[in-house]
PDB file of C-alpha atoms in Angstrom:
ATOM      1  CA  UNK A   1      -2.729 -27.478   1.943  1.00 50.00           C
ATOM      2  CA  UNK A   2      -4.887 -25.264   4.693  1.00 51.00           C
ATOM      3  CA  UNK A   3      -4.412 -21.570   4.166  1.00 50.00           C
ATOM      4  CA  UNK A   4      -6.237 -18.978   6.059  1.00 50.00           C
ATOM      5  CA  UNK A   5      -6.328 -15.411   5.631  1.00 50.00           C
ATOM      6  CA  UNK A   6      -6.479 -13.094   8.307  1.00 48.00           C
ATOM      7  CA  UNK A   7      -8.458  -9.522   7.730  1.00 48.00           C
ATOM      8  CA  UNK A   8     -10.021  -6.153   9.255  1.00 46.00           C
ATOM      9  CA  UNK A   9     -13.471  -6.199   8.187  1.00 41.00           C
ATOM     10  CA  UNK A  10     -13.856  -2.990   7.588  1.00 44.00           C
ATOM     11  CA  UNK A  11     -10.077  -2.460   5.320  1.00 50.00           C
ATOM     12  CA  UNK A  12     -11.191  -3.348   1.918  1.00 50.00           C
ATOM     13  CA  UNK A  13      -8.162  -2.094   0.552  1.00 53.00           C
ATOM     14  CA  UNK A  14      -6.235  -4.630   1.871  1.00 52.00           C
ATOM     15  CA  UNK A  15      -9.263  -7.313   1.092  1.00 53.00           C
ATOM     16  CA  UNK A  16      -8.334  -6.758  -2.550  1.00 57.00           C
ATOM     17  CA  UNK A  17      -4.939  -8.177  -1.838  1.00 57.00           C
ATOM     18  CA  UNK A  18      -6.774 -10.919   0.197  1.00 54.00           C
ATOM     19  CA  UNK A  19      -8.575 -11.597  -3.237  1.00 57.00           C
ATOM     20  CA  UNK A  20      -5.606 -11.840  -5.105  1.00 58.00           C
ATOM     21  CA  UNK A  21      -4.174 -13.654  -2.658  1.00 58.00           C
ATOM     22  CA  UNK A  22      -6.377 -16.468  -3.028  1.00 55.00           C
ATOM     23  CA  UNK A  23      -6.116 -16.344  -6.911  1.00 56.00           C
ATOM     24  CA  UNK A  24      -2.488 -16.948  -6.294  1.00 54.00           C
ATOM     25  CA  UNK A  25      -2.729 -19.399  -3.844  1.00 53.00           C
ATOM     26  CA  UNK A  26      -5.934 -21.328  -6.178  1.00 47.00           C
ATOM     27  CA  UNK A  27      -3.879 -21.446  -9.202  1.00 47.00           C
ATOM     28  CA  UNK A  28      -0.393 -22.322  -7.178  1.00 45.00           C
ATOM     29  CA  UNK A  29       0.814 -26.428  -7.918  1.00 41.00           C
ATOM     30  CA  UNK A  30      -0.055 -26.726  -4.608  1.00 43.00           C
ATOM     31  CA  UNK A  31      -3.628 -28.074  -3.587  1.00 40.00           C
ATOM     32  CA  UNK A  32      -4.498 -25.214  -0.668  1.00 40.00           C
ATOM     33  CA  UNK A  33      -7.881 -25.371   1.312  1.00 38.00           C
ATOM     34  CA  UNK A  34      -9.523 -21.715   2.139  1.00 37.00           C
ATOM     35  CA  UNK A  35     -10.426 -20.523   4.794  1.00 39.00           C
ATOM     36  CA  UNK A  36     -11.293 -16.775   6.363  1.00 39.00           C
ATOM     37  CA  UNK A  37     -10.795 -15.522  10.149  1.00 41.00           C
ATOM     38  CA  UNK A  38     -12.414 -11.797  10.279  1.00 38.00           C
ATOM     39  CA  UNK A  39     -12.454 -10.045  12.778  1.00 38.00           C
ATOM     40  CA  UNK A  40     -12.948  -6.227  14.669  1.00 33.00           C
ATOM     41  CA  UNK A  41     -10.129  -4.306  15.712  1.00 35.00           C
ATOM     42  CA  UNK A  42     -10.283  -5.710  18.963  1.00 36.00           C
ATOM     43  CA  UNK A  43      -9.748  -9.385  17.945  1.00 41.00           C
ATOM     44  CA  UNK A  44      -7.720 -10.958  20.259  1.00 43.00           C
ATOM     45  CA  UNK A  45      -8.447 -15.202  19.420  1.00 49.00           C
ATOM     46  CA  UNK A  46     -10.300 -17.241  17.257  1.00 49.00           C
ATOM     47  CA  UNK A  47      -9.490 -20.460  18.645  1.00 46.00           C
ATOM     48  CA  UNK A  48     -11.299 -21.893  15.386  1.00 54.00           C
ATOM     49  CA  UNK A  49      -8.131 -21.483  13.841  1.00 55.00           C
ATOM     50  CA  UNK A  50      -6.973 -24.343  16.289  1.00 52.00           C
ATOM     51  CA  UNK A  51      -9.242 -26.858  14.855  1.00 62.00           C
ATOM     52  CA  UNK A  52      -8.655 -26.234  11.033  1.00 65.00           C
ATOM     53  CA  UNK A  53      -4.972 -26.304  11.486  1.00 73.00           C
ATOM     54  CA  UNK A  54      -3.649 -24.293   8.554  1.00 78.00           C
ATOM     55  CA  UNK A  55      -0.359 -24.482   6.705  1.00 83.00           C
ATOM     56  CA  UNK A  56      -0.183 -20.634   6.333  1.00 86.00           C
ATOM     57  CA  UNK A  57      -1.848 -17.893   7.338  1.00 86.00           C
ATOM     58  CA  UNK A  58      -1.291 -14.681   5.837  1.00 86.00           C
ATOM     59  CA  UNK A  59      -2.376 -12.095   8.567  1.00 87.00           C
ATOM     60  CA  UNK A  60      -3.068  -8.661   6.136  1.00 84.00           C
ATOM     61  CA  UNK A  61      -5.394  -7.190   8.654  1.00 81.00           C
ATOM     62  CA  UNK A  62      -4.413  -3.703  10.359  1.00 82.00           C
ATOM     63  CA  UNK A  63      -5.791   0.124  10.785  1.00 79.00           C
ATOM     64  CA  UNK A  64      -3.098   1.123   7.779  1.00 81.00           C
ATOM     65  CA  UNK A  65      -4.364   4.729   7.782  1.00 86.00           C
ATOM     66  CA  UNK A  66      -1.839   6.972   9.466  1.00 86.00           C
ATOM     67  CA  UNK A  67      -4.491   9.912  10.537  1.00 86.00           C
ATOM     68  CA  UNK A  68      -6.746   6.976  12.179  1.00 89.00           C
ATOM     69  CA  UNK A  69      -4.038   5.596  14.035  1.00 88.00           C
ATOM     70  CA  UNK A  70      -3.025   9.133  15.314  1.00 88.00           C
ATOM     71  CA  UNK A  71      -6.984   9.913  16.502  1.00 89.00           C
ATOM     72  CA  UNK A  72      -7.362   6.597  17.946  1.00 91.00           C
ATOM     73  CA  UNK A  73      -4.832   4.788  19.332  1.00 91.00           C
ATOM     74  CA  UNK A  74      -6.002   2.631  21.379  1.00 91.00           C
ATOM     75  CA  UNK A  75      -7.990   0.443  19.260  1.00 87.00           C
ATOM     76  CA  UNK A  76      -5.112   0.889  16.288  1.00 88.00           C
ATOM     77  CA  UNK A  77      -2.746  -0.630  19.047  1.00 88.00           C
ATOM     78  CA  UNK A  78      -5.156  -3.626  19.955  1.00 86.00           C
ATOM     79  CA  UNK A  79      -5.116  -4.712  16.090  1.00 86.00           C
ATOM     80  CA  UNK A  80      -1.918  -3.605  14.970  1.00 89.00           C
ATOM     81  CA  UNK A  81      -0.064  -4.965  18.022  1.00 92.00           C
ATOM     82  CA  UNK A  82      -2.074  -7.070  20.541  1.00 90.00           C
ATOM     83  CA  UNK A  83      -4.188  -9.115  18.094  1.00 88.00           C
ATOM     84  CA  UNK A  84      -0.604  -9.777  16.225  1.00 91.00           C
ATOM     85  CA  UNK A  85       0.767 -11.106  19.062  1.00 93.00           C
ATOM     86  CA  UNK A  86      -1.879 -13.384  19.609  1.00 90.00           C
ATOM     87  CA  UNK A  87      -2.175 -14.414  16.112  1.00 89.00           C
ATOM     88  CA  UNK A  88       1.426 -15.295  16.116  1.00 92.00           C
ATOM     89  CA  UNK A  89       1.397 -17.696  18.783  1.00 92.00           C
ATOM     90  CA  UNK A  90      -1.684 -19.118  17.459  1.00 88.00           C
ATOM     91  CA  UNK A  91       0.048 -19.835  14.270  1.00 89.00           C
ATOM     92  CA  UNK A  92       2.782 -21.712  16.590  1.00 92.00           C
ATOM     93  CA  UNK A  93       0.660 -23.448  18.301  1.00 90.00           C
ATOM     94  CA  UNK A  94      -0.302 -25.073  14.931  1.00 87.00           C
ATOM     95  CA  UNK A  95       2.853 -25.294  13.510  1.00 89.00           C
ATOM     96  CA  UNK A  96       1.526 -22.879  10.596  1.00 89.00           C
ATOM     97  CA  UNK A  97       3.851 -20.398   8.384  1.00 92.00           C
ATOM     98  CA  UNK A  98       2.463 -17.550   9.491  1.00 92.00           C
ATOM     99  CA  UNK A  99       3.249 -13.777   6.812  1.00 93.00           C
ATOM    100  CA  UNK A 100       2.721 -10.909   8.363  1.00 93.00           C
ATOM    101  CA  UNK A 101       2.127  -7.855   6.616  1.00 93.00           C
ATOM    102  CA  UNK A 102       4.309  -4.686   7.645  1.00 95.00           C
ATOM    103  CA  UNK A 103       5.091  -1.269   5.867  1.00 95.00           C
ATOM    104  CA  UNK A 104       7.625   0.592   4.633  1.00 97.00           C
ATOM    105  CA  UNK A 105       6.754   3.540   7.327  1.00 97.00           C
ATOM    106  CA  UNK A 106       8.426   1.732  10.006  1.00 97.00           C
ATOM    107  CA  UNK A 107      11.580   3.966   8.382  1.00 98.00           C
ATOM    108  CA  UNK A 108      12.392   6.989   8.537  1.00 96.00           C
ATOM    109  CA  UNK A 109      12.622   7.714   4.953  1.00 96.00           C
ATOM    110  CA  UNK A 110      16.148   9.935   5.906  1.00 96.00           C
ATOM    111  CA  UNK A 111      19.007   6.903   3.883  1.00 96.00           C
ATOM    112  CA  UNK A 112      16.832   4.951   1.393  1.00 97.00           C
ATOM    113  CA  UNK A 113      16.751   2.101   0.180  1.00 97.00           C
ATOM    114  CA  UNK A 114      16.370   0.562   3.256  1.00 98.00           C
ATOM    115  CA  UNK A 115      17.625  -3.028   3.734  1.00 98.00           C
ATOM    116  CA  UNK A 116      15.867  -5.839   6.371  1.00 98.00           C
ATOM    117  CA  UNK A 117      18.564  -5.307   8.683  1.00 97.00           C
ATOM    118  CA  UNK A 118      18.488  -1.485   8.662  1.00 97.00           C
ATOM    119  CA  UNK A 119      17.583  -0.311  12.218  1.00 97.00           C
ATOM    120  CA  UNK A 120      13.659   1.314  11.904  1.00 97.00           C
ATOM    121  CA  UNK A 121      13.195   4.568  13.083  1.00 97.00           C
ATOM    122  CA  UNK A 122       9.211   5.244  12.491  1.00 96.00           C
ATOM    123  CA  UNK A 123       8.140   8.853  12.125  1.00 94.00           C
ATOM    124  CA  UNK A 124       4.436   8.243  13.145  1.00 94.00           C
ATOM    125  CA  UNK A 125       2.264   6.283  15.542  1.00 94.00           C
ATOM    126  CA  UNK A 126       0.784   4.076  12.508  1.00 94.00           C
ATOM    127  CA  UNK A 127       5.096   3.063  11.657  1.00 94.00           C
ATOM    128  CA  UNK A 128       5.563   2.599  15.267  1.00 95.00           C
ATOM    129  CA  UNK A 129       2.455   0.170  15.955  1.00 94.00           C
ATOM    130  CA  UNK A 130       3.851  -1.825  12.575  1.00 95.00           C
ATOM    131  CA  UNK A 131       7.007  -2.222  14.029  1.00 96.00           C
ATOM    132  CA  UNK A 132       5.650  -3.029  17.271  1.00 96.00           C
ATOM    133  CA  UNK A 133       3.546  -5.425  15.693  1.00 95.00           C
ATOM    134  CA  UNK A 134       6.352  -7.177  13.628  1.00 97.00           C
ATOM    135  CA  UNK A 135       8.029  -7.545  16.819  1.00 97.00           C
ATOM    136  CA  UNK A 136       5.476  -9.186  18.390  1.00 96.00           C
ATOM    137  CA  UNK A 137       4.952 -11.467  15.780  1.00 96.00           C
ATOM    138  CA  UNK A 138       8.814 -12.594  15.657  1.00 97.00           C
ATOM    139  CA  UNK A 139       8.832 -12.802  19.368  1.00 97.00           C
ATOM    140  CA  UNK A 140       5.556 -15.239  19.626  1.00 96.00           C
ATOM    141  CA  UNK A 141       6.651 -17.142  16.552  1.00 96.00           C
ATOM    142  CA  UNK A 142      10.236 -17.828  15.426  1.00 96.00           C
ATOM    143  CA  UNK A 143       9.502 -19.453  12.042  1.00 96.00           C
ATOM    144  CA  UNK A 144       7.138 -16.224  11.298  1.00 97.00           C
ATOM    145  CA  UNK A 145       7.641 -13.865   7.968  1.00 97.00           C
ATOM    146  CA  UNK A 146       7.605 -10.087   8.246  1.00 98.00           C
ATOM    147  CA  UNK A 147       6.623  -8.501   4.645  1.00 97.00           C
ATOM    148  CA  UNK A 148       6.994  -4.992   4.432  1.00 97.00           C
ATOM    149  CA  UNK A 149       5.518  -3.266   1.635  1.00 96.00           C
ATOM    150  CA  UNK A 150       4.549   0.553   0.453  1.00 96.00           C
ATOM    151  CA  UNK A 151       1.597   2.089  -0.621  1.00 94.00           C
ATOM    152  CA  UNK A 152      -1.168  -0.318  -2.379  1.00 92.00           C
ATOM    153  CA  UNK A 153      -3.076  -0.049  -5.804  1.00 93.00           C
ATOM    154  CA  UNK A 154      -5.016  -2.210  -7.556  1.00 91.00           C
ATOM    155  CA  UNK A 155      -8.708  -3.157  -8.547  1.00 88.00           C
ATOM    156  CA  UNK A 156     -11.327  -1.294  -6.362  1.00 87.00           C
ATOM    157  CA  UNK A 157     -15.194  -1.086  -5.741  1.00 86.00           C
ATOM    158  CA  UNK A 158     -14.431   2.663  -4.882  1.00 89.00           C
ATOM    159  CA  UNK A 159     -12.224   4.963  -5.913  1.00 92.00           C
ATOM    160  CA  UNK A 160     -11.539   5.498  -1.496  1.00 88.00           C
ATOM    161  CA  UNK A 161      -9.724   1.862  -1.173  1.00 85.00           C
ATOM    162  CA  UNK A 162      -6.569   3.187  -1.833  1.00 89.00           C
ATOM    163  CA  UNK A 163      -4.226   6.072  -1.859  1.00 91.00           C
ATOM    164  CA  UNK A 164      -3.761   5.848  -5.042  1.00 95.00           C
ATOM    165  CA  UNK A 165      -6.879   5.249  -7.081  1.00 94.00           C
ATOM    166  CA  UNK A 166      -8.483   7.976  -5.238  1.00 94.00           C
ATOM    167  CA  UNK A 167      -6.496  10.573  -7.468  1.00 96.00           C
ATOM    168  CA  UNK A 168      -8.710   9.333 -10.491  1.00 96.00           C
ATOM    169  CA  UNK A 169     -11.433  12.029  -9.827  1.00 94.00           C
ATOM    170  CA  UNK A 170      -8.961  14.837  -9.648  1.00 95.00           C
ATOM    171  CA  UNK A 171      -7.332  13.888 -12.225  1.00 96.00           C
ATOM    172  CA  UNK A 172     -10.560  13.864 -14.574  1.00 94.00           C
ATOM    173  CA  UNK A 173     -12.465  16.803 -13.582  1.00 91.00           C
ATOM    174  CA  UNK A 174      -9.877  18.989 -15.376  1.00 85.00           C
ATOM    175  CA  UNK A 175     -11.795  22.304 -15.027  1.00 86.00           C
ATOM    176  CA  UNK A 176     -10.948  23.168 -11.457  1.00 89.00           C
ATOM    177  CA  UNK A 177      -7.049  22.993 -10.184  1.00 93.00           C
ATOM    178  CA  UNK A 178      -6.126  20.255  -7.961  1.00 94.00           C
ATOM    179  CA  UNK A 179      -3.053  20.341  -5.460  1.00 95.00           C
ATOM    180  CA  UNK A 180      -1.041  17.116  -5.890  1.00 95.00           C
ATOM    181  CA  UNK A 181       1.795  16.314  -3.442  1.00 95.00           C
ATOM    182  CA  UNK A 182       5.021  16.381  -4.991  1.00 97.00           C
ATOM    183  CA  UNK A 183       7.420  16.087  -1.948  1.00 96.00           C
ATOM    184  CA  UNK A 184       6.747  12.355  -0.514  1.00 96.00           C
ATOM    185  CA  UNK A 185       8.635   9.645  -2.945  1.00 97.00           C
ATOM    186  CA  UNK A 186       6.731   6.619  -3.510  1.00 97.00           C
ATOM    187  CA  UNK A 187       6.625   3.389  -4.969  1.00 98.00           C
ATOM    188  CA  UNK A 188       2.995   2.616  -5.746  1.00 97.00           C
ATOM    189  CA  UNK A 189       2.735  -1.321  -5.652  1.00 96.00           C
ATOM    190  CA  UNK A 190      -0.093  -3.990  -7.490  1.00 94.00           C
ATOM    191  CA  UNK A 191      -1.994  -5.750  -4.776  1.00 91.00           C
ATOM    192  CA  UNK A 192      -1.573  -9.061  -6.973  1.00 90.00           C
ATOM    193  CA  UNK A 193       2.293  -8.654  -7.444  1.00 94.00           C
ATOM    194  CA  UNK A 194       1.954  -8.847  -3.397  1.00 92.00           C
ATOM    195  CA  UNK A 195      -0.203 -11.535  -3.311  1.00 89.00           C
ATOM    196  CA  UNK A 196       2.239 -13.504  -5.599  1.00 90.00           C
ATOM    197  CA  UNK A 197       5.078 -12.832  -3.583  1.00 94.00           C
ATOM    198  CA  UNK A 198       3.111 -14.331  -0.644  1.00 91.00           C
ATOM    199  CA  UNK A 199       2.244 -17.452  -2.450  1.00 88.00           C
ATOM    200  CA  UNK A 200       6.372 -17.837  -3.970  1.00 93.00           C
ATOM    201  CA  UNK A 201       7.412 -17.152  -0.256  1.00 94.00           C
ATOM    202  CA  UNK A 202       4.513 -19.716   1.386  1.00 90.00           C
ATOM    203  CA  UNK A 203       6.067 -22.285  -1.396  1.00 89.00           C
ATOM    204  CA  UNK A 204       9.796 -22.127  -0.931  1.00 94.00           C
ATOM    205  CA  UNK A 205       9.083 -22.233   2.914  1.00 93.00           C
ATOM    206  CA  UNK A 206       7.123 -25.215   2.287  1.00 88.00           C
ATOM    207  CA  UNK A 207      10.690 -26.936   0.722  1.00 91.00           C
ATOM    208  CA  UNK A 208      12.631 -24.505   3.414  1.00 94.00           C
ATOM    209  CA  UNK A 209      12.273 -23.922   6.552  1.00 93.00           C
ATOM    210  CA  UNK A 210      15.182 -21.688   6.742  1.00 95.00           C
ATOM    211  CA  UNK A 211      12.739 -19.313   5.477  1.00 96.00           C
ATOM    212  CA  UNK A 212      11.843 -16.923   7.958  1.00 97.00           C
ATOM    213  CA  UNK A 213      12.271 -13.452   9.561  1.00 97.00           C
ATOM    214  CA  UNK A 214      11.992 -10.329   7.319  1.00 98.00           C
ATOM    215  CA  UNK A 215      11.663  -9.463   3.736  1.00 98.00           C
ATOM    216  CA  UNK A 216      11.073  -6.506   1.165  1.00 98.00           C
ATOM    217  CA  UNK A 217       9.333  -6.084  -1.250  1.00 98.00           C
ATOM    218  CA  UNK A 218       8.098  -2.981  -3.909  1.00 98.00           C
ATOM    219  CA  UNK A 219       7.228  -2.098  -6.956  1.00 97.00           C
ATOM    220  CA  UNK A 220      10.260  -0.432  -9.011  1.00 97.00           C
ATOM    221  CA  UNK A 221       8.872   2.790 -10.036  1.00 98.00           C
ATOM    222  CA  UNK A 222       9.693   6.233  -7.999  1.00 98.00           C
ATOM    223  CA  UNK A 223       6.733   8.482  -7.473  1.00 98.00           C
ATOM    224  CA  UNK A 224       5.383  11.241  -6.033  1.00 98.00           C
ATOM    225  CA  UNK A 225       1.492  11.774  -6.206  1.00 97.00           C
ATOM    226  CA  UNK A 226       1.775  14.244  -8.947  1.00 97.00           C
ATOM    227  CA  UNK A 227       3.865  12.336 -11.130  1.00 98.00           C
ATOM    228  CA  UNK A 228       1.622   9.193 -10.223  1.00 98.00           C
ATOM    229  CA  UNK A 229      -1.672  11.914 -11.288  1.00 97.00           C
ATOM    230  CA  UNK A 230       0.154  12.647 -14.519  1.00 97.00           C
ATOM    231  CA  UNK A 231       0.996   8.871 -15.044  1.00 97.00           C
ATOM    232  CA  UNK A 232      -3.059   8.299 -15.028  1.00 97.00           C
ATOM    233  CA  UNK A 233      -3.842  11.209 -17.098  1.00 96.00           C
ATOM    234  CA  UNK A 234      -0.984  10.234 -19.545  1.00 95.00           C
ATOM    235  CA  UNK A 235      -2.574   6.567 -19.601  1.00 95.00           C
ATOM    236  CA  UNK A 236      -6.190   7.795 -20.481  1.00 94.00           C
ATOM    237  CA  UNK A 237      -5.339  10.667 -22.639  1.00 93.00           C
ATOM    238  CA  UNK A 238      -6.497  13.229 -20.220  1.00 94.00           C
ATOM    239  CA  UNK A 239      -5.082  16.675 -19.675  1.00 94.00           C
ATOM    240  CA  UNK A 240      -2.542  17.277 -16.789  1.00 95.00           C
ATOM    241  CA  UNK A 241      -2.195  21.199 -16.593  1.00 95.00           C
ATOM    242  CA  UNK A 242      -4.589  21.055 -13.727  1.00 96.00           C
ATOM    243  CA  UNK A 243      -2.516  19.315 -11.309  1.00 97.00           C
ATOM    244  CA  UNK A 244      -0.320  21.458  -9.488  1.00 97.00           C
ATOM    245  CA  UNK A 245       2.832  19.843  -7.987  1.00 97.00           C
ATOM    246  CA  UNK A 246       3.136  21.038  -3.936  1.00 95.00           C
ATOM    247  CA  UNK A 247       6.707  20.780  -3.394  1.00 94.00           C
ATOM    248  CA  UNK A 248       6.437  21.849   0.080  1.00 90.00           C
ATOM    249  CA  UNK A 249       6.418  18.977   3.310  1.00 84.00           C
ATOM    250  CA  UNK A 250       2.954  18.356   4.415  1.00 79.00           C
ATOM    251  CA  UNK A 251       2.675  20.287   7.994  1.00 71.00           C
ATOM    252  CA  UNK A 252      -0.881  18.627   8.577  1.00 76.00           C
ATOM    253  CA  UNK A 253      -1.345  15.299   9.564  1.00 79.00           C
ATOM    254  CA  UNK A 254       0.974  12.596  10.847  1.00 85.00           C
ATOM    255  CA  UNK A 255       4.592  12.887   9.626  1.00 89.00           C
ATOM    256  CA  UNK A 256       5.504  10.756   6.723  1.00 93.00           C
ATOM    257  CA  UNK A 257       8.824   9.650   5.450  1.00 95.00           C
ATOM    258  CA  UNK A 258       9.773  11.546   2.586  1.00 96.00           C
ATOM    259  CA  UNK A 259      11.308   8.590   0.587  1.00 97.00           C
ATOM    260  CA  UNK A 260      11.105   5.121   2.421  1.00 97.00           C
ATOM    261  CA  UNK A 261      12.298   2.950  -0.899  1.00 98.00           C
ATOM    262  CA  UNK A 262      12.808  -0.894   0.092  1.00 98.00           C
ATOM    263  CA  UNK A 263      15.883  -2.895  -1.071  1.00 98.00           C
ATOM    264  CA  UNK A 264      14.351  -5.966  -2.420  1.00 98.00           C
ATOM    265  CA  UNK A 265      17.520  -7.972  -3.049  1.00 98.00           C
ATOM    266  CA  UNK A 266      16.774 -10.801  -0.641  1.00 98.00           C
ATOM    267  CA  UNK A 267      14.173 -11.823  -1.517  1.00 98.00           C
ATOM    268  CA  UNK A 268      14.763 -11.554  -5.155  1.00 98.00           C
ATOM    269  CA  UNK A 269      17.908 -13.479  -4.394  1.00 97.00           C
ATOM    270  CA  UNK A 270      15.768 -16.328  -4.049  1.00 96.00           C
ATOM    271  CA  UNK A 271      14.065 -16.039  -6.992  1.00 96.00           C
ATOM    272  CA  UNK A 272      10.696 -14.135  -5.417  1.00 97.00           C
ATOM    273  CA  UNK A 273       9.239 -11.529  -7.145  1.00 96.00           C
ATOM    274  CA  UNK A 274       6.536 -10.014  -9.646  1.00 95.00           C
ATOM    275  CA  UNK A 275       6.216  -6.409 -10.785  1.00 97.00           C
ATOM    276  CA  UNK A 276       3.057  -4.759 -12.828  1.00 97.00           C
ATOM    277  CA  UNK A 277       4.367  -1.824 -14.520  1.00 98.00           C
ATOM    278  CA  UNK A 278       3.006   1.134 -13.049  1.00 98.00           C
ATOM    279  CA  UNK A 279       0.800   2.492 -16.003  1.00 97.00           C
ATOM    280  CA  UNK A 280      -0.475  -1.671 -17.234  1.00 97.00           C
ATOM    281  CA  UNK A 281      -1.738  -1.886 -13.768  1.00 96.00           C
ATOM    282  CA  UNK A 282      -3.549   1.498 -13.306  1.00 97.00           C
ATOM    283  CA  UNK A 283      -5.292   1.296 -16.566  1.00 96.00           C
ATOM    284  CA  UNK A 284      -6.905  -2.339 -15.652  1.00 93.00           C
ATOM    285  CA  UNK A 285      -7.370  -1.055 -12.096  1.00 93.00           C
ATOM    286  CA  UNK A 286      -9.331   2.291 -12.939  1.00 95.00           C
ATOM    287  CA  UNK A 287     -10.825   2.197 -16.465  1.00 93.00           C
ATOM    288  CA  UNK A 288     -14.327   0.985 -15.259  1.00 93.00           C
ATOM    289  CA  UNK A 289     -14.364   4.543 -13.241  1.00 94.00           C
ATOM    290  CA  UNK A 290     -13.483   6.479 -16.467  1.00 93.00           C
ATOM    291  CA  UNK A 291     -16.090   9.381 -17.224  1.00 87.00           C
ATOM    292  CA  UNK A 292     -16.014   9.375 -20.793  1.00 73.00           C
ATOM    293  CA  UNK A 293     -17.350   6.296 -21.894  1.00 57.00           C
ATOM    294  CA  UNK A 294     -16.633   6.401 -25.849  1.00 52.00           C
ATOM    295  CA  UNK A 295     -12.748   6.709 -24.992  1.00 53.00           C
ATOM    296  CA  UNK A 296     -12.961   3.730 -23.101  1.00 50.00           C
ATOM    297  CA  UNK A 297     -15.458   1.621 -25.534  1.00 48.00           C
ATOM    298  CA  UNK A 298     -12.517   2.300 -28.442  1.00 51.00           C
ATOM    299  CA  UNK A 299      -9.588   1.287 -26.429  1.00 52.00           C
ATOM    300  CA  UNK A 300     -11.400  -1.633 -24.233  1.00 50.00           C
ATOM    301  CA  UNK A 301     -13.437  -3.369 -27.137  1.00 46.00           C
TER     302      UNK A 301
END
């Protein structure tokens, strides 16, 4: 079965849940065919997607960072929005399942957990481009999948791919203080427990086609970034008094939504779901960056 993936070229966060995604699709009872479509943010076709005529597309690709979107939104509009749009009637055109992937920032983060029917109310221009986007993929595509998710973990090349994997150096260079935010609740989520929630939902569509519009889904595990900080010093045996917890709402930046939590019932309802506990998956996702080699050598080998 055809599956293409859909990314930013220059988001490699999200390209580690592409690679996981193939894993998942690779290893699925189903016999899938791979196939990329890259592209810029201001992508608008790839009519190449015409000719190979995939049964699902998993579109992953958008500018995810909320400061970006806020200093340029223009071009955060053209991939988050436009090139959605186009995707999703693409995917039509080709009768292909097409998964979008949302956020959990389209909310307000006001009356967690938030249910698929809850009314969004984004607090920032990144939210309000995913919701936009979302709607432009239902509206071009009515057998389309929304999948909104929170913040993303996982294995890295750098310690910069995600939000919460960059904590690692603070956390280890424990002789100068570090500020950790310790207002925003979140719930950090394993890019492969995504990817095999795309894979379960690709499958039961493939036996359903009932199976459509928008889902949830999370890891189970409320966190602020301190408590996430102490998690990682906790699972490497590192020292914690040098993280200080900021209670205090950020008053730089775009807004965020101090506790966004996603009800996941639906979707586990039918059976769909995988979660990495939080402290299993940051140990296999950051011990090749730990500093002090012998620790790891005695607990790795």
């Amino acid at each position: 079965m055809p599956l293409a993936v859909v990314l930013e070229e220059q988001d490699q966060n999200l390209s580690r849940l592409i690679s996981w995604i193939l894993v998942q699709f690779i290893t699925s009872f189903m016999i899938f065919r791979l196939q990329f479509f890259c592209f810029i943010p201001f992508w608008v076709k790839n009519t190449s997607m015409l000719n190979s005529q995939p049964h699902v597309i998993v579109h992953c690709a958008a500018e995810r960072r909320p400061d970006v979107v806020e200093n340029q939104p223009d071009a955060a509009s053209q991939l988050n929005v436009a090139a959605s749009g186009n995707l999703a009637k693409e995917a039509a055109a080709v009768g292909a399942f097409l998964i979008y992937i949302s956020s959990d920032y389209v909310f307000d983060g006001i009356n967690p957990p938030y249910r698929e029917e809850d009314i969004p109310s984004p607090l920032n221009l990144y939210g309000k481009t995913k919701l936009e986007g979302e709607r432009a993929v239902l509206e071009n595509n009515l057998g389309a999948a929304v999948l909104r998710i929170p913040v993303l973990y996982g294995e890295v090349e750098k310690l910069e791919e995600s939000a919460v994997t960059v904590m690692f150096d603070k956390v280890q260079f424990s002789n100068k203080s570090a500020n950790m935010d310790h207002w925003q609740q979140r719930f950090p989520t394993h890019v492969k427990d995504v990817a095999t929630v795309c894979r379960q939902l690709a499958e039961k569509r493939m036996l359903d086609p009932s199976i459509k519009g928008t889902f949830h889904w999370s890891g189970n595990e409320q966190m602020t970034k301190y408590e996430m900080a102490c998690a990682i010093a906790d699972t490497f045996n590192l020292p914690s008094s040098h993280l200080r917890p900021i209670t205090d709402s950020p008053v730089l930046g775009a807004q965020r939504p101090r506790n966004a939590q996603l009800d996941c019932s639906k979707l586990e309802t039918l059976g769909i779901g995988q979660r990495t506990p939080f402290r299993i998956g940051i140990r296999e996702s950051l011990w090749p960056f730990l500093i002090d080699k012998r620790w790891r050598q005695t607990v790795f080998h």
